[in-house]
Structure formats: structure tokens, C-alpha cells
Coordinates of C-alpha atoms in Angstrom, one line a residue:
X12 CA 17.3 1.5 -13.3
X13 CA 17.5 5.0 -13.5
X14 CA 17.4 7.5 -10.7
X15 CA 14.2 8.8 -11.4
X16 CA 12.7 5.2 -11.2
X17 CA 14.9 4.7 -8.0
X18 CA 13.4 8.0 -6.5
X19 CA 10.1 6.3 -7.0
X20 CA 10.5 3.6 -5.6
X21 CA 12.4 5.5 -2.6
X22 CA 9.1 6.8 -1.8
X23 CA 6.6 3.8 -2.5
X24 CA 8.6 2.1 0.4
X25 CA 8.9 4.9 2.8
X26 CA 4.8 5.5 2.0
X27 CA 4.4 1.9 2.8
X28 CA 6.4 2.0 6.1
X29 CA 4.9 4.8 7.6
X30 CA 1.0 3.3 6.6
X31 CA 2.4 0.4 8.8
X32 CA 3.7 2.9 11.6
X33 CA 0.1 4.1 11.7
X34 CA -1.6 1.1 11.7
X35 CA 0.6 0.1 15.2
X36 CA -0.2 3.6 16.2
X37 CA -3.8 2.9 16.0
X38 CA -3.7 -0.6 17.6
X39 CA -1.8 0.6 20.8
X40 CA -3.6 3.5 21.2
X41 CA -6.7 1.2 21.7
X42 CA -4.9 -0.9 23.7
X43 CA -3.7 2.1 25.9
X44 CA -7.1 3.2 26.3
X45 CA -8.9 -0.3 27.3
X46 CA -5.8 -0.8 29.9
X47 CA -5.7 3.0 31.2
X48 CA -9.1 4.7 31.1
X49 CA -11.9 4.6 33.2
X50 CA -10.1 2.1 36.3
X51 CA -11.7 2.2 39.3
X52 CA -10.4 4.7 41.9
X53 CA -8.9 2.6 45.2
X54 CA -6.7 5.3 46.7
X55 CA -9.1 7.2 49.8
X56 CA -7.8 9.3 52.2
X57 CA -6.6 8.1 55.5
X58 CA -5.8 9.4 59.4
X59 CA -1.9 8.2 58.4
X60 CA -1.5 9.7 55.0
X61 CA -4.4 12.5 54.2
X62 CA -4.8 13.4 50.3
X63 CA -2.9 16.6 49.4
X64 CA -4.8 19.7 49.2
X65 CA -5.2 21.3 45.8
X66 CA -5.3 24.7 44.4
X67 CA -8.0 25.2 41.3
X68 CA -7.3 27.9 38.8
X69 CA -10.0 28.5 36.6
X70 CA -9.8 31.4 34.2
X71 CA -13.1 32.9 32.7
X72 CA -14.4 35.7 30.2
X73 CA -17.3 35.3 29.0
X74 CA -20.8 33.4 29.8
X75 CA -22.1 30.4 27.8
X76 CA -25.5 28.2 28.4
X77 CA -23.7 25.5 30.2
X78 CA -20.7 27.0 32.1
X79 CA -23.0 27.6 35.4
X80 CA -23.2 23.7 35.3
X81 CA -19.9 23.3 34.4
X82 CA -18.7 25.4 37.2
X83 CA -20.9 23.9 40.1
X84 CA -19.3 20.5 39.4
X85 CA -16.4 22.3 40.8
X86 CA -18.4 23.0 44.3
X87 CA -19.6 19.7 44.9
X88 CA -16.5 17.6 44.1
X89 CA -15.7 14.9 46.3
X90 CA -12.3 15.4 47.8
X91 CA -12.0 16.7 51.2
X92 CA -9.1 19.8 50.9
X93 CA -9.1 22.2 47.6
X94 CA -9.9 25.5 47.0
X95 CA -11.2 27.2 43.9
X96 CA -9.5 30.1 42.6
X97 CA -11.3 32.3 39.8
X98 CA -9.5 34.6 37.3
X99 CA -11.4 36.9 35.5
X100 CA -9.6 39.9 33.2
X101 CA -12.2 42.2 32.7
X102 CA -13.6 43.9 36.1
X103 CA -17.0 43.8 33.5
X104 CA -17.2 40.8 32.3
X105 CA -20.8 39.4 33.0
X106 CA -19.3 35.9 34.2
X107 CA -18.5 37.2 37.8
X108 CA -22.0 37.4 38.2
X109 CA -22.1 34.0 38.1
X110 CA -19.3 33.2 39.8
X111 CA -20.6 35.3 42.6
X112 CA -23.8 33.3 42.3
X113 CA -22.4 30.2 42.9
X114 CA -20.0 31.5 46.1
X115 CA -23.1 32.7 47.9
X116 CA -24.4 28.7 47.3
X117 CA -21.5 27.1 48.1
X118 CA -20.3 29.0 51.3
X119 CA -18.2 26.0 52.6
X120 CA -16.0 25.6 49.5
X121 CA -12.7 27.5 49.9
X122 CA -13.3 30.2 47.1
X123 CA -11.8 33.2 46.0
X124 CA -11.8 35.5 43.2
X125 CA -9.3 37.3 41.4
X126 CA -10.2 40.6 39.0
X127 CA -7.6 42.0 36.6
X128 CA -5.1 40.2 36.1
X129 CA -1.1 40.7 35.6
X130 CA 1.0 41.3 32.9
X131 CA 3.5 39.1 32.6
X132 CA 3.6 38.0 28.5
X133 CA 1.9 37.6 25.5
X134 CA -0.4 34.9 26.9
X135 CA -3.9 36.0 27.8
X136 CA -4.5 32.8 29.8
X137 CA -1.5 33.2 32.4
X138 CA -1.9 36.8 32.3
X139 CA -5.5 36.2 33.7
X140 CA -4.6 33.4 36.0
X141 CA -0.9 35.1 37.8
X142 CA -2.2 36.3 40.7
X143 CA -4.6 33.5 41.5
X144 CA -0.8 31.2 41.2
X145 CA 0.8 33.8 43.3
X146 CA -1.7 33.2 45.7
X147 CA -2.0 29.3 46.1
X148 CA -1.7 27.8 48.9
X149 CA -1.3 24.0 47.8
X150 CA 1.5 22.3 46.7
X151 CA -0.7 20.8 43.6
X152 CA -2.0 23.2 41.1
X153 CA -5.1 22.2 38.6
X154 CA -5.1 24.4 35.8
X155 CA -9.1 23.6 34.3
X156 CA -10.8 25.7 31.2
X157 CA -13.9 27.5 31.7
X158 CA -15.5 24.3 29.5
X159 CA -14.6 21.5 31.8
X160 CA -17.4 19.4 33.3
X161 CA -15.9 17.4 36.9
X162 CA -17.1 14.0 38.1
X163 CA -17.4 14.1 41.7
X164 CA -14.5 11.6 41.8
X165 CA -12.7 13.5 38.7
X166 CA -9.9 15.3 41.0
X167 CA -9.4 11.8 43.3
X168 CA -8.9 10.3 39.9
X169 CA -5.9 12.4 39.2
X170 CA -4.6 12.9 42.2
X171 CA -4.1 9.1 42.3
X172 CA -2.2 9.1 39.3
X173 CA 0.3 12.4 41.0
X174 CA 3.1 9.4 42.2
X175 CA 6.2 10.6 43.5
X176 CA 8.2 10.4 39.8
X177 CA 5.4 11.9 38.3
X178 CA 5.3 16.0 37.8
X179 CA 2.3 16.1 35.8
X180 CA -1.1 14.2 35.5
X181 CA -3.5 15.4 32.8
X182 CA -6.4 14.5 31.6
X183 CA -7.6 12.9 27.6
X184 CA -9.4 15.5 26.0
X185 CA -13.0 14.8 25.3
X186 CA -16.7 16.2 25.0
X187 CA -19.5 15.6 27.2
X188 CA -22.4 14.3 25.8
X189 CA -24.7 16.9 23.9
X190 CA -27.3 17.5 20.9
X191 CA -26.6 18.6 17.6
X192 CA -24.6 17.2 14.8
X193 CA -21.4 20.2 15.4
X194 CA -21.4 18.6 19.0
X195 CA -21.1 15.4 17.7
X196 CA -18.6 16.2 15.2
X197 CA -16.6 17.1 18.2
X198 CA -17.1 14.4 20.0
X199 CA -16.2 12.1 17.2
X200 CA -12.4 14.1 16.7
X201 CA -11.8 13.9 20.1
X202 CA -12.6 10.5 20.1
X203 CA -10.8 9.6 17.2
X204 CA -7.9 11.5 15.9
X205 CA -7.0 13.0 18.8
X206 CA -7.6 10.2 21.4
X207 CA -5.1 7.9 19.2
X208 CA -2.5 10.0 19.3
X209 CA -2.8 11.2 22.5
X210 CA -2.7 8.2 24.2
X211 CA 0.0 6.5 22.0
X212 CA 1.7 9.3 22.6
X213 CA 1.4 8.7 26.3
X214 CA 2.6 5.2 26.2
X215 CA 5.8 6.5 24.4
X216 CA 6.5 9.0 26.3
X217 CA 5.8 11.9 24.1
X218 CA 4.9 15.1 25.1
X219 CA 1.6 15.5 23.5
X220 CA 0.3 17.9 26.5
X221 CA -3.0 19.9 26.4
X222 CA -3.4 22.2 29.0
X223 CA -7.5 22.4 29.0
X224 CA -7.1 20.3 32.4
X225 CA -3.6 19.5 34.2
X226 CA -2.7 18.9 37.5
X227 CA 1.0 20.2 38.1
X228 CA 3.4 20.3 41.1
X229 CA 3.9 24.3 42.1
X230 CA 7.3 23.7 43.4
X231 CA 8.3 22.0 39.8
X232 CA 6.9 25.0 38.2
X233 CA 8.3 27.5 41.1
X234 CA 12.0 25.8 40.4
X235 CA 12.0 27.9 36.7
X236 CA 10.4 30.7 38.0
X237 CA 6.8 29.9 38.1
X238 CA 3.9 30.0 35.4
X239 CA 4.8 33.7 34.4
X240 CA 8.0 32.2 32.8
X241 CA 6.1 30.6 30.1
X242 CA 4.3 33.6 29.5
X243 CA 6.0 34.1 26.1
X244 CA 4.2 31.0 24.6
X245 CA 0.2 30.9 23.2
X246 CA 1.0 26.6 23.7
X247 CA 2.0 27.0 27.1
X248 CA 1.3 23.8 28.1
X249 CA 3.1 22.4 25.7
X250 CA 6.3 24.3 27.4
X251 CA 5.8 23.5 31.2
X252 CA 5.3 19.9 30.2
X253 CA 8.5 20.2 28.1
X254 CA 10.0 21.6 31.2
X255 CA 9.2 19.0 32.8
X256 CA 10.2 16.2 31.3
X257 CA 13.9 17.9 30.9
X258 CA 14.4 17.6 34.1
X259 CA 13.6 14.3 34.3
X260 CA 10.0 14.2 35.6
X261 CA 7.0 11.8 33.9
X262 CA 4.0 13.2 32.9
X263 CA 1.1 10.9 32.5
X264 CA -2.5 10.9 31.5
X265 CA -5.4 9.9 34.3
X266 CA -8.0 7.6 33.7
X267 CA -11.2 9.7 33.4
X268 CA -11.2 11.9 30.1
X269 CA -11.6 15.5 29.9
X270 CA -15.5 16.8 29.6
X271 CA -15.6 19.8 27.5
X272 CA -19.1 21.0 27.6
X273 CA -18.9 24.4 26.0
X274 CA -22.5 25.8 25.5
X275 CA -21.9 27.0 22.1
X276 CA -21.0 24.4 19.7
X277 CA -20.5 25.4 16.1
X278 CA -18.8 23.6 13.1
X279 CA -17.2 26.6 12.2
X280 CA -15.9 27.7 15.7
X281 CA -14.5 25.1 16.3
X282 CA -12.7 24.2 13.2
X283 CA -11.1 27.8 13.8
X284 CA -9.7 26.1 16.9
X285 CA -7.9 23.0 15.1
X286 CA -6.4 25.5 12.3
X287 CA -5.1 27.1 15.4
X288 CA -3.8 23.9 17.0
X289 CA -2.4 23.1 13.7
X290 CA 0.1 26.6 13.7
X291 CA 1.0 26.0 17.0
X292 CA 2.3 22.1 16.4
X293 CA 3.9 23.1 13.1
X294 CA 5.5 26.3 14.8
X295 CA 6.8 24.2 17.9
X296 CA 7.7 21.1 16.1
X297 CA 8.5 22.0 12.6
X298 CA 8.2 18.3 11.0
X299 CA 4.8 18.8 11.5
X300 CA 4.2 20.4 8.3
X301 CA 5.5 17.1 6.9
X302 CA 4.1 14.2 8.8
X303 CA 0.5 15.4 10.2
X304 CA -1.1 15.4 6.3
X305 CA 0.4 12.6 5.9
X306 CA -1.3 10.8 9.1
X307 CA -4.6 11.4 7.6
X308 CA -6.9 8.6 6.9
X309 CA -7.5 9.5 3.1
X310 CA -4.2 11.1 2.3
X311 CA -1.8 8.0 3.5
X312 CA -4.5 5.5 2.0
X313 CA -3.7 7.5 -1.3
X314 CA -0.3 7.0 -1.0
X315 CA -0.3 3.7 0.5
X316 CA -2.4 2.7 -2.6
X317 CA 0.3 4.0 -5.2
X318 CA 3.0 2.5 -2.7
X319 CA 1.2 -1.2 -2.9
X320 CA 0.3 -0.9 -6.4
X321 CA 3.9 0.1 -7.8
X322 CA 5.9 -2.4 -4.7
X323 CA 3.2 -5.6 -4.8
X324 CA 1.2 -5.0 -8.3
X325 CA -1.9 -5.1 -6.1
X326 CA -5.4 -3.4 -7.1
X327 CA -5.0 0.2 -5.9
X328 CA -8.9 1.1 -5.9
X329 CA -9.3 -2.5 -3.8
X330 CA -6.5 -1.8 -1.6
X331 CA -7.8 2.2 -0.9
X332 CA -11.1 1.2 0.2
X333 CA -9.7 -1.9 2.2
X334 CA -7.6 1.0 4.2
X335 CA -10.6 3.7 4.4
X336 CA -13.1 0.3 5.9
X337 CA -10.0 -0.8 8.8
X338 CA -9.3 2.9 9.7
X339 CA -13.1 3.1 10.1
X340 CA -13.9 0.5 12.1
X341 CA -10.4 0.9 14.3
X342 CA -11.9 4.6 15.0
X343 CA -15.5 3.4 15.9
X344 CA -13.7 1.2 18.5
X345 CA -11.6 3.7 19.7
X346 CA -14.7 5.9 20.5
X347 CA -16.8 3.5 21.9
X348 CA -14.1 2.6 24.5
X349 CA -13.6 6.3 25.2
X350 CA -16.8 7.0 25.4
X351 CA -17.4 4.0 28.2
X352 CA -21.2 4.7 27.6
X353 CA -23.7 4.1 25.2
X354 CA -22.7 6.5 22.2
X355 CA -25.4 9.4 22.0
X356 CA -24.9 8.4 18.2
X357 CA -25.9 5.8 16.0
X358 CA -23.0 4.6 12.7
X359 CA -25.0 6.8 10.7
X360 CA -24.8 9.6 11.9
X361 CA -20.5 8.2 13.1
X362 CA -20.3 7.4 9.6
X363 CA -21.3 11.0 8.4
X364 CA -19.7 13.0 10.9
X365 CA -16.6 10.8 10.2
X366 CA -16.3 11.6 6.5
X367 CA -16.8 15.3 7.3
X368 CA -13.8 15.3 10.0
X369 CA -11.2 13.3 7.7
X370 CA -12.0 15.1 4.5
X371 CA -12.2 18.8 5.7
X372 CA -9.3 18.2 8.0
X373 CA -6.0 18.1 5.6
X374 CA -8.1 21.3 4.2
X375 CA -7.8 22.9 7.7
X376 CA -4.1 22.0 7.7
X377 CA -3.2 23.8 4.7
X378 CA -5.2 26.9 5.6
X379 CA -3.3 27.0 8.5
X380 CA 0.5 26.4 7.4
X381 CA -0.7 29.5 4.7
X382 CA -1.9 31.8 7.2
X383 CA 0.3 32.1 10.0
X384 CA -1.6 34.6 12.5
X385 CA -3.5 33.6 15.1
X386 CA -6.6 35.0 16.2
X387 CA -7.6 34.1 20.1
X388 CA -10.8 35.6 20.9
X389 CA -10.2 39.9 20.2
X390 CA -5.9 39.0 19.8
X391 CA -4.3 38.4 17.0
X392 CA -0.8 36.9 17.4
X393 CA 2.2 36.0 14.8
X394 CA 4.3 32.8 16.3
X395 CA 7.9 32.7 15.8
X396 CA 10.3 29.1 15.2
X397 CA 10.3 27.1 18.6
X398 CA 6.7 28.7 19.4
X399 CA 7.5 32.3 20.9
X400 CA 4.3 34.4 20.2
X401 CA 4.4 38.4 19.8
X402 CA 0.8 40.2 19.8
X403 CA 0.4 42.3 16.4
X404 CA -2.1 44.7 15.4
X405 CA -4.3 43.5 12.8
X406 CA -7.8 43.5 11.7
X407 CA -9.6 40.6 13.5
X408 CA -12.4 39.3 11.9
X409 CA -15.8 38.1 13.1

């Protein structure tokens, strides 16, 4: 046998292996999400041992349909000690406004508002929300997007998951029910894709952090001189969970998912924001370039097909279609127990917004390993190895 035919079969087995590896990936993701998400909240506060008070950093620019809604979920939250810190850049920005609005409504919540910012890195978003960390008064700090829709109970939730070994508790990213195929083309990534690795991820103790809702201890973060230190990052919540769990601490995910409700929901928007996902992961964790195409639903069945077809002798076309059916159904079952609700979709319309997200996606991938700037909102960034971003001058396009 010579080395060529060696070589092949080399790679038919390691093909095969890693087709395997995702399969268990898939199965104790679900698992992971039937035993973790959604539990019903027990801890309450009591006379002997109060719930911790929280500080709520929630960095704006810019107004969209729903982000009034989204914001007064934040006023009417049941926990009894937070307060609600607003960061907005621009002294002009229409959002304050709003936020204004919604003080003058809610006159009992602890509120304040910070205009301005600091400079203290390349990173717009710590930039906007430095003083309003300067300023916090509680020991736990929720860092929440502009797009985040709360549950009354959302905030109990994850304080009940803050245990004493535990230095971060954040929250599964996914989409609040809405209309319109783009939003359920959202929904169905973030219940899919993303929802399988991020909670297998959990359960192995990977740091597969997003930062669009965290709760974080200040002191943790004060020990390595505070959120400004991470200013030199775009993924910095990729960093201060890294930080972290250096030192030892866990990080864990809560039971109730993220609800991003963004008004404007576009195909195109947001596949801007997974080719930008995808340079951060393969700048931060170079073996990305390698293994994420790989983990895709019709690139690994292709492979896996070859692999069974040289290794077994089996019917490759069979075999392919077997894969694409499983994966399928294991990813309808993933979002249904996500979702915890009737779906706002039927399995056509799954079925079609499934094929979109798995074909266009290894597309997306290789746009983004070719074109290494990054364009967040009027910024355009190039990101070194390890994930250090500098801010370049370049034409940003619209």
C-alpha cells in the first residue's frame, strides 16, 4: 500500500471519527438543554439572607421598533434591589429620548444615565459603558444589549445560578418570537447551531461566552483592573470569561435563554453579524479555520460519505441523505426544547429556513477567513493573532 493510498485512508478515518464526535455533540447538547433550561426558580429572598443587589449596564445608540419594549422589561422586573444604568455615546443620539421617557414612568426604579462615554480602547462597547462600571454600586454586574427582552423572573433566574464557585452566569442566546421569515431564520440558528454548541460547550467546560447578557462579579473583574482592561478586544467577552476561568472560577449558563428582539430583522444584517463572529473565533482560536467548516451539516456528511464509502464499501448517496435526515430531525428537537413553547413555525417553513442556514453558512465562513476587517456599525477594525483589534481607516460600506 502506497503512501498516497495510506494518506487516504488517514483521512477517511479521521472524517469518520470526527462525524462521530458530532453526533455525541449533538446528543448531549440536547440532553444539556432538557436537564438545564427552563427549571423552575425556588431561590426567593429572605429576612436572613436578602438577594444581592445588581448593577444593569445597558449600552445604547440608536432606536429600533421594539427596543422601548425591550427596555421597559428592564423597569418592571421582579427582583427587589438593582439599578439600571444607561450608556449612551453620542450626547445626540435620538435613544435618550427614550430612555428619558421611560425614567419619567418608572420613577421608583434606581436609574441613571450616562452621556459620552470614556476612552479607554478600541472597543466601542466598553468605551460607552466605563463610566456607568466606574459608577456601580453592586457587587454583581449585568452586562445586557440594547436587544434583550427580560422575563420578570429573568434576573432571579441568574442570580440563582451566581454560587459561590461560580464568577460568571450567562445566558443561551436566543430570539424572541417574531414575524417574518429573516426572524425566523434567526430563531432557527440560534436554536440550532448555536444552541448545540453552546451548551455542549457548557457541559465541558468550554469557554463558549457571549457577552449579549452576562452577569459578572465586579470584584473578579476589579482584581485585573476592571472592564477597561479588556478594552483592547472587539470579543471582549470572550476575554473576561477567559479571565475567569484562569483563575480558577466556573462560568455557567442559566436556565432561561437570551430574548433578542431587535426591531429590524434582515437576512442580510444579520448574516453580516455571523461573518463577523466567524473573524473573531478564527482570530482568537486559530483551529477554527480548520474545524468550524468542517462541523457543518453538509460539509461533514460529504466527507463522512467518502469516509464510509472508501472504510465500509457502503452507498455514499444512501449514507449522505441518511446523515442530512438525523441532523435534521436532531435540530428540530433541539429547537423545540429551546423554544419551550409552541414554535411560531410550522416544518415547512423549519425545513426551508433550515436548508437556507446550513447551505449559505460555510459560504459565510469563507467570506470571512478572506476578508479580515471588521465593520461594527460606522468602525472598521483589522484583528491581530490572539484577538487584539486596532481601528483602521477604511471606506465602510452601506
Amino acid at each position: 500500500m502506497n503512501s498516497v493510498v495510506l494518506a487516504l485512508y488517514g483521512f477517511a478515518i479521521f472524517f469518520m471519527i470526527f462525524w462521530l464526535g458530532m453526533w455525541i455533540v449533538h446528543i448531549l447538547a440536547i440532553i444539556a438543554a432538557r436537564w438545564k433550561l427552563h427549571k423552575k426558580i425556588n431561590k426567593v429572598s429572605t429576612y436572613e439572607v436578602p438577594l444581592p443587589g445588581v448593577s444593569i449596564l445597558k449600552p445604547l445608540m440608536g432606536v429600533d421598533p421594539n427596543l422601548y419594549s425591550n427596555l421597559e422589561t428592564f423597569f418592571t422586573m421582579d427582583y427587589p434591589l438593582y439599578e439600571l444604568l444607561f450608556c449612551v455615546e453620542d450626547e445626540s443620539d435620538p435613544v435618550l429620548m427614550l430612555v428619558n421617557k421611560l425614567i419619567d414612568k418608572y420613577q421608583n426604579v434606581d436609574t441613571k444615565l450616562f452621556i459620552g462615554g470614556c476612552c479607554v480602547g478600541v472597543n466601542p462597547k466598553i468605551n460607552n459603558m466605563q463610566p456607568a462600571y466606574e459608577s456601580a454600586k453592586y457587587e454583581l454586574i449585568l452586562i445586557s444589549d440594547s436587544g434583550i427582552r427580560m422575563k420578570e423572573d429573568t434576573l432571579l433566574d441568574m442570580v440563582n445560578y451566581m454560587t459561590d464557585n461560580v464568577g460568571l452566569v450567562h445566558q443561551l442566546p436566543f430570539t424572541y418570537d417574531r414575524n417574518g421569515f429573516s426572524a425566523t431564520f434567526e430563531k432557527i440558528y440560534f436554536g440550532t447551531v448555536q444552541s448545540r454548541i453552546y451548551l455542549a460547550a457548557d457541559v465541558l467546560k468550554i469557554n463558549c461566552h457571549t457577552g449579549m447578557s452576562a452577569l459578572i462579579r465586579k470584584s473578579l473583574l476589579d482584581e485585573v483592573g476592571g472592564l477597561k482592561t479588556f478594552g483592547t478586544y472587539l470579543a471582549e467577552d470572550f476575554f473576561y470569561a477567559k479571565s475567569l476561568t484562569d483563575r480558577g472560577w466556573k462560568i455557567t449558563v442559566s436556565s432561561q435563554p437570551a430574548l433578542q428582539n431587535c426591531g429590524n430583522c434582515e437576512i442580510h444584517t444579520f448574516q453580516a453579524r455571523l461573518k463577523r463572529w466567524a473573524k473573531l473565533r478564527v482570530a482568537m482560536v486559530p483551529t477554527t479555520i480548520l474545524l468550524e467548516p468542517l462541523s457543518e451539516c453538509f460539509v461533514l456528511g460529504a466527507c463522512a460519505s467518502w469516509s464510509a464509502s472508501l472504510l465500509f464499501d457502503w452507498d455514499s448517496l444512501v449514507f449522505y441523505l441518511i446523515h442530512i435526515l438525523l441532523w435534521f430531525m436532531l435540530d428540530w428537537t433541539m429547537l423545540c426544547v429551546v423554544q419551550n413553547n409552541p414554535l411560531p413555525i410550522n416544518k415547512l417553513e423549519f425545513l426551508f429556513g433550515w436548508i437556507l442556514s446550513e447551505a449559505t453558512r460555510p459560504y459565510l465562513f469563507l467570506q470571512a477567513v478572506l476578508d479580515p476587517l471588521i465593520q461594527w456599525r460606522s468602525r472598521v477594525y483589522k484583528l491581530k493573532w490572539g484577538g487584539v483589534a486596532e481601528e483602521v481607516k477604511a471606506k465602510v460600506k452601506y
